[in-house]
PDB file of C-alpha atoms in Angstrom:
ATOM      1  CA  MET A1462       0.000   0.000   0.000  1.00  0.00           C
ATOM      2  CA  ASN A1463       1.384   3.279  -0.958  1.00  0.00           C
ATOM      3  CA  SER A1464       0.720   6.662   0.516  1.00  0.00           C
ATOM      4  CA  THR A1465      -1.946   7.645  -2.047  1.00  0.00           C
ATOM      5  CA  GLN A1466      -4.000   4.603  -1.239  1.00  0.00           C
ATOM      6  CA  ILE A1467      -3.705   5.375   2.471  1.00  0.00           C
ATOM      7  CA  PHE A1468      -4.665   8.954   1.754  1.00  0.00           C
ATOM      8  CA  GLU A1469      -7.704   7.807  -0.275  1.00  0.00           C
ATOM      9  CA  ILE A1470      -8.813   5.415   2.478  1.00  0.00           C
ATOM     10  CA  ALA A1471      -8.390   8.206   5.048  1.00  0.00           C
ATOM     11  CA  ALA A1472     -10.290  10.631   2.775  1.00  0.00           C
ATOM     12  CA  TYR A1473     -13.287   8.261   2.708  1.00  0.00           C
ATOM     13  CA  THR A1474     -13.028   6.976   6.257  1.00  0.00           C
ATOM     14  CA  LEU A1475     -12.510  10.260   8.103  1.00  0.00           C
ATOM     15  CA  PRO A1476     -15.773  11.885   6.859  1.00  0.00           C
ATOM     16  CA  ALA A1477     -17.626   8.631   7.622  1.00  0.00           C
ATOM     17  CA  ILE A1478     -16.238   8.587  11.159  1.00  0.00           C
ATOM     18  CA  ILE A1479     -17.120  12.272  11.671  1.00  0.00           C
ATOM     19  CA  THR A1480     -20.624  11.745  10.257  1.00  0.00           C
ATOM     20  CA  GLY A1481     -21.110   8.665  12.462  1.00  0.00           C
ATOM     21  CA  GLY A1482     -19.903  10.558  15.526  1.00  0.00           C
ATOM     22  CA  VAL A1483     -22.211  13.504  14.843  1.00  0.00           C
ATOM     23  CA  ALA A1484     -25.126  11.122  14.231  1.00  0.00           C
ATOM     24  CA  TYR A1485     -24.373   9.326  17.510  1.00  0.00           C
ATOM     25  CA  ILE A1486     -24.282  12.614  19.451  1.00  0.00           C
ATOM     26  CA  VAL A1487     -27.530  13.877  17.869  1.00  0.00           C
ATOM     27  CA  ILE A1488     -29.374  10.594  18.439  1.00  0.00           C
ATOM     28  CA  ASN A1489     -28.037  10.335  22.006  1.00  0.00           C
ATOM     29  CA  ARG A1490     -29.230  13.874  22.828  1.00  0.00           C
ATOM     30  CA  PHE A1491     -32.593  13.121  21.232  1.00  0.00           C
ATOM     31  CA  PHE A1492     -33.052  10.059  23.468  1.00  0.00           C
ATOM     32  CA  ILE A1493     -31.950  11.985  26.556  1.00  0.00           C
ATOM     33  CA  ASN A1494     -34.392  14.804  25.790  1.00  0.00           C
ATOM     34  CA  GLU A1495     -37.166  12.311  25.052  1.00  0.00           C
ATOM     35  CA  ASP A1496     -36.517  10.597  28.390  1.00  0.00           C
ATOM     36  CA  LYS A1497     -36.646  13.952  30.204  1.00  0.00           C
ATOM     37  CA  ARG A1498     -39.890  14.823  28.417  1.00  0.00           C
ATOM     38  CA  ARG A1499     -41.482  11.513  29.438  1.00  0.00           C
ATOM     39  CA  ARG A1500     -40.405  11.980  33.046  1.00  0.00           C
ATOM     40  CA  TYR A1501     -41.795  15.513  33.058  1.00  0.00           C
ATOM     41  CA  GLU A1502     -45.132  14.290  31.672  1.00  0.00           C
ATOM     42  CA  LEU A1503     -45.258  11.526  34.271  1.00  0.00           C
ATOM     43  CA  ILE A1504     -44.527  13.936  37.115  1.00  0.00           C
ATOM     44  CA  LYS A1505     -47.090  16.386  35.795  1.00  0.00           C
ATOM     45  CA  GLU A1506     -49.749  13.659  35.596  1.00  0.00           C
ATOM     46  CA  ASN A1507     -48.901  12.384  39.083  1.00  0.00           C
ATOM     47  CA  GLN A1508     -49.158  15.882  40.518  1.00  0.00           C
ATOM     48  CA  LYS A1509     -52.527  16.360  38.855  1.00  0.00           C
ATOM     49  CA  GLN A1510     -53.777  13.172  40.498  1.00  0.00           C
ATOM     50  CA  ALA A1511     -52.076  13.765  43.866  1.00  0.00           C
ATOM     51  CA  LEU A1512     -53.265  17.331  44.459  1.00  0.00           C
ATOM     52  CA  PRO A1513     -56.860  16.402  45.353  1.00  0.00           C
ATOM     53  CA  ILE A1514     -55.594  13.689  47.685  1.00  0.00           C
ATOM     54  CA  ARG A1515     -53.214  16.129  49.388  1.00  0.00           C
ATOM     55  CA  LEU A1516     -55.994  18.681  49.809  1.00  0.00           C
ATOM     56  CA  GLN A1517     -58.226  16.030  51.329  1.00  0.00           C
ATOM     57  CA  ALA A1518     -55.435  15.109  53.752  1.00  0.00           C
ATOM     58  CA  TYR A1519     -55.105  18.724  54.860  1.00  0.00           C
ATOM     59  CA  GLU A1520     -58.884  18.908  55.299  1.00  0.00           C
ATOM     60  CA  ARG A1521     -58.898  15.797  57.455  1.00  0.00           C
ATOM     61  CA  ILE A1522     -56.024  17.029  59.599  1.00  0.00           C
ATOM     62  CA  VAL A1523     -57.708  20.394  60.130  1.00  0.00           C
ATOM     63  CA  LEU A1524     -60.888  18.531  61.118  1.00  0.00           C
ATOM     64  CA  PHE A1525     -58.804  16.442  63.545  1.00  0.00           C
ATOM     65  CA  LEU A1526     -57.292  19.587  65.060  1.00  0.00           C
ATOM     66  CA  GLU A1527     -60.731  21.159  65.412  1.00  0.00           C
ATOM     67  CA  ARG A1528     -62.067  18.030  67.089  1.00  0.00           C
ATOM     68  CA  ILE A1529     -59.225  17.960  69.640  1.00  0.00           C
ATOM     69  CA  ASN A1530     -59.503  21.672  70.351  1.00  0.00           C
ATOM     70  CA  PRO A1531     -60.193  21.701  74.112  1.00  0.00           C
ATOM     71  CA  VAL A1532     -63.397  23.708  73.764  1.00  0.00           C
ATOM     72  CA  GLN A1533     -64.845  21.360  71.149  1.00  0.00           C
ATOM     73  CA  LEU A1534     -63.559  18.278  72.949  1.00  0.00           C
ATOM     74  CA  LEU A1535     -65.062  19.280  76.290  1.00  0.00           C
ATOM     75  CA  LEU A1536     -68.414  20.003  74.660  1.00  0.00           C
ATOM     76  CA  ARG A1537     -68.441  16.654  72.881  1.00  0.00           C
ATOM     77  CA  VAL A1538     -67.152  14.435  75.717  1.00  0.00           C
ATOM     78  CA  GLN A1539     -69.230  14.842  78.872  1.00  0.00           C
ATOM     79  CA  PRO A1540     -67.766  13.963  82.298  1.00  0.00           C
ATOM     80  CA  ASN A1541     -70.803  11.912  83.427  1.00  0.00           C
ATOM     81  CA  GLY A1542     -69.785  12.025  87.102  1.00  0.00           C
ATOM     82  CA  LEU A1543     -66.175  10.916  86.592  1.00  0.00           C
ATOM     83  CA  ASP A1544     -63.345  12.056  88.834  1.00  0.00           C
ATOM     84  CA  PRO A1545     -60.777  14.428  87.210  1.00  0.00           C
ATOM     85  CA  GLN A1546     -58.165  11.727  86.520  1.00  0.00           C
ATOM     86  CA  SER A1547     -60.680   9.362  84.913  1.00  0.00           C
ATOM     87  CA  TYR A1548     -62.127  12.203  82.852  1.00  0.00           C
ATOM     88  CA  ALA A1549     -58.605  13.217  81.743  1.00  0.00           C
ATOM     89  CA  THR A1550     -57.966   9.616  80.708  1.00  0.00           C
ATOM     90  CA  LEU A1551     -61.227   9.572  78.751  1.00  0.00           C
ATOM     91  CA  LEU A1552     -60.304  12.831  76.993  1.00  0.00           C
ATOM     92  CA  ALA A1553     -56.767  11.602  76.223  1.00  0.00           C
ATOM     93  CA  HIS A1554     -58.199   8.356  74.876  1.00  0.00           C
ATOM     94  CA  THR A1555     -60.611  10.307  72.658  1.00  0.00           C
ATOM     95  CA  ILE A1556     -57.722  12.386  71.300  1.00  0.00           C
ATOM     96  CA  GLN A1557     -55.620   9.255  70.715  1.00  0.00           C
ATOM     97  CA  THR A1558     -58.489   7.559  68.880  1.00  0.00           C
ATOM     98  CA  GLU A1559     -58.932  10.593  66.627  1.00  0.00           C
ATOM     99  CA  TYR A1560     -55.186  10.681  66.034  1.00  0.00           C
ATOM    100  CA  GLU A1561     -54.997   7.002  65.094  1.00  0.00           C
ATOM    101  CA  HIS A1562     -57.886   7.509  62.679  1.00  0.00           C
ATOM    102  CA  ASN A1563     -55.915  10.221  60.856  1.00  0.00           C
ATOM    103  CA  ILE A1564     -52.330   9.014  61.214  1.00  0.00           C
ATOM    104  CA  THR A1565     -52.000   7.981  57.556  1.00  0.00           C
ATOM    105  CA  GLN A1566     -52.515  11.578  56.432  1.00  0.00           C
ATOM    106  CA  GLN A1567     -48.898  12.315  57.355  1.00  0.00           C
ATOM    107  CA  ILE A1568     -47.900  10.845  53.992  1.00  0.00           C
ATOM    108  CA  TYR A1569     -49.424  13.833  52.201  1.00  0.00           C
ATOM    109  CA  ILE A1570     -48.383  16.565  54.631  1.00  0.00           C
ATOM    110  CA  SER A1571     -44.927  18.084  54.996  1.00  0.00           C
ATOM    111  CA  ASN A1572     -42.738  17.009  57.914  1.00  0.00           C
ATOM    112  CA  GLU A1573     -43.044  20.464  59.463  1.00  0.00           C
ATOM    113  CA  GLY A1574     -46.834  20.340  59.162  1.00  0.00           C
ATOM    114  CA  TRP A1575     -47.006  16.926  60.773  1.00  0.00           C
ATOM    115  CA  GLU A1576     -44.699  18.076  63.588  1.00  0.00           C
ATOM    116  CA  ALA A1577     -47.090  20.979  64.233  1.00  0.00           C
ATOM    117  CA  VAL A1578     -49.971  18.487  64.459  1.00  0.00           C
ATOM    118  CA  LEU A1579     -48.045  16.294  66.911  1.00  0.00           C
ATOM    119  CA  LYS A1580     -47.070  19.282  69.049  1.00  0.00           C
ATOM    120  CA  ALA A1581     -50.704  20.402  69.169  1.00  0.00           C
ATOM    121  CA  ARG A1582     -51.900  16.934  70.173  1.00  0.00           C
ATOM    122  CA  ASN A1583     -49.238  16.553  72.859  1.00  0.00           C
ATOM    123  CA  SER A1584     -49.803  20.065  74.173  1.00  0.00           C
ATOM    124  CA  ILE A1585     -53.544  19.505  74.567  1.00  0.00           C
ATOM    125  CA  ILE A1586     -53.045  16.158  76.299  1.00  0.00           C
ATOM    126  CA  THR A1587     -50.502  17.774  78.639  1.00  0.00           C
ATOM    127  CA  LEU A1588     -52.942  20.602  79.421  1.00  0.00           C
ATOM    128  CA  ILE A1589     -55.667  18.087  80.260  1.00  0.00           C
ATOM    129  CA  ARG A1590     -53.361  15.929  82.387  1.00  0.00           C
ATOM    130  CA  ASN A1591     -52.003  18.949  84.286  1.00  0.00           C
ATOM    131  CA  LYS A1592     -55.499  20.228  85.071  1.00  0.00           C
ATOM    132  CA  SER A1593     -56.572  16.790  86.286  1.00  0.00           C
ATOM    133  CA  ILE A1594     -53.893  16.845  88.998  1.00  0.00           C
ATOM    134  CA  THR A1595     -54.204  20.504  89.953  1.00  0.00           C
ATOM    135  CA  GLU A1596     -54.833  21.082  93.669  1.00  0.00           C
ATOM    136  CA  GLY A1597     -58.316  22.247  94.486  1.00  0.00           C
ATOM    137  CA  ILE A1598     -59.910  20.487  91.520  1.00  0.00           C
ATOM    138  CA  THR A1599     -61.964  17.638  92.879  1.00  0.00           C
ATOM    139  CA  THR A1600     -64.555  17.059  90.157  1.00  0.00           C
ATOM    140  CA  ALA A1601     -64.437  16.659  86.406  1.00  0.00           C
ATOM    141  CA  GLU A1602     -66.753  19.648  86.067  1.00  0.00           C
ATOM    142  CA  GLU A1603     -64.249  21.855  87.930  1.00  0.00           C
ATOM    143  CA  MET A1604     -61.515  20.526  85.658  1.00  0.00           C
ATOM    144  CA  ARG A1605     -63.579  21.428  82.576  1.00  0.00           C
ATOM    145  CA  LYS A1606     -64.038  24.966  83.866  1.00  0.00           C
ATOM    146  CA  ALA A1607     -60.315  25.308  84.620  1.00  0.00           C
ATOM    147  CA  ILE A1608     -59.378  24.133  81.122  1.00  0.00           C
ATOM    148  CA  LEU A1609     -61.907  26.464  79.498  1.00  0.00           C
ATOM    149  CA  GLU A1610     -60.605  29.404  81.550  1.00  0.00           C
ATOM    150  CA  GLU A1611     -57.033  28.670  80.520  1.00  0.00           C
ATOM    151  CA  VAL A1612     -57.782  28.306  76.804  1.00  0.00           C
ATOM    152  CA  SER A1613     -59.822  31.504  76.836  1.00  0.00           C
ATOM    153  CA  THR A1614     -56.765  33.517  77.905  1.00  0.00           C
ATOM    154  CA  GLU A1615     -54.158  32.059  75.538  1.00  0.00           C
ATOM    155  CA  GLU A1616     -53.933  30.714  72.020  1.00  0.00           C
ATOM    156  CA  VAL A1617     -54.780  27.029  71.754  1.00  0.00           C
ATOM    157  CA  ALA A1618     -52.157  24.690  70.261  1.00  0.00           C
ATOM    158  CA  SER A1619     -54.628  23.292  67.731  1.00  0.00           C
ATOM    159  CA  ASP A1620     -55.329  26.818  66.423  1.00  0.00           C
ATOM    160  CA  ILE A1621     -51.595  27.413  65.999  1.00  0.00           C
ATOM    161  CA  ALA A1622     -51.239  24.156  64.048  1.00  0.00           C
ATOM    162  CA  ILE A1623     -54.232  25.023  61.848  1.00  0.00           C
ATOM    163  CA  ALA A1624     -52.731  28.441  61.075  1.00  0.00           C
ATOM    164  CA  PHE A1625     -49.436  26.743  60.166  1.00  0.00           C
ATOM    165  CA  LEU A1626     -51.184  24.283  57.825  1.00  0.00           C
ATOM    166  CA  LYS A1627     -53.141  27.098  56.158  1.00  0.00           C
ATOM    167  CA  GLN A1628     -49.913  28.999  55.575  1.00  0.00           C
ATOM    168  CA  GLU A1629     -48.337  25.877  54.129  1.00  0.00           C
ATOM    169  CA  LEU A1630     -51.274  25.423  51.749  1.00  0.00           C
ATOM    170  CA  LYS A1631     -50.963  29.014  50.551  1.00  0.00           C
ATOM    171  CA  GLN A1632     -47.485  28.128  49.317  1.00  0.00           C
ATOM    172  CA  VAL A1633     -48.937  25.283  47.235  1.00  0.00           C
ATOM    173  CA  PHE A1634     -51.318  27.670  45.482  1.00  0.00           C
TER     174      PHE A1634
END
C-alpha cells in the first residue's frame, strides 16, 4: 500500500467517522431529551392526580385539630360524674383515637406540618393531664371549667397548628 492509497482510504473513512460521531451525538441527545420529556409528563400527571388527595389530607387534619380543640372536645365528651383523673384519661383516649384515625394523612403533609400536628396533640393532652392533677380540683366539672378558663386567655395549640397548615397550603397555590 502506498501513501496515495492510504490517503484515499483516510479521505473516505474520516468523513464517515465524523458523520457517524455527529449522528451518535444527535441521536443520544434526542433520546436523553425524550426521556426527560417523558419523566416531566409523568410527574405532571402524578401531581394532577395527587393534588386532590393532598388537599383532602389537609382537610382531614384540620378537622382532627378542630375536634381535639379543648373547647370542642369538652363540649363533645361529657364527664358523666367521673373524677378528674378518669375524665382526663377519657379525653386523652378520645384524642388518641382521633389521632390514630388520621395518622396515615402524614404521607401527604410536609414534615413540618405533621410536627405541628403532633405538638398540638401533645400540648392539649398535657394541658388536660395537668389540670386533672391541679390542687383544688376535685370534680371533672371543675376541671372542665379550669381548662376552658385557661384556653380563653391564651392561644390554643390546635389553632396554631391550623394556622401553620393554612400557611403551608398558601405556598402550594
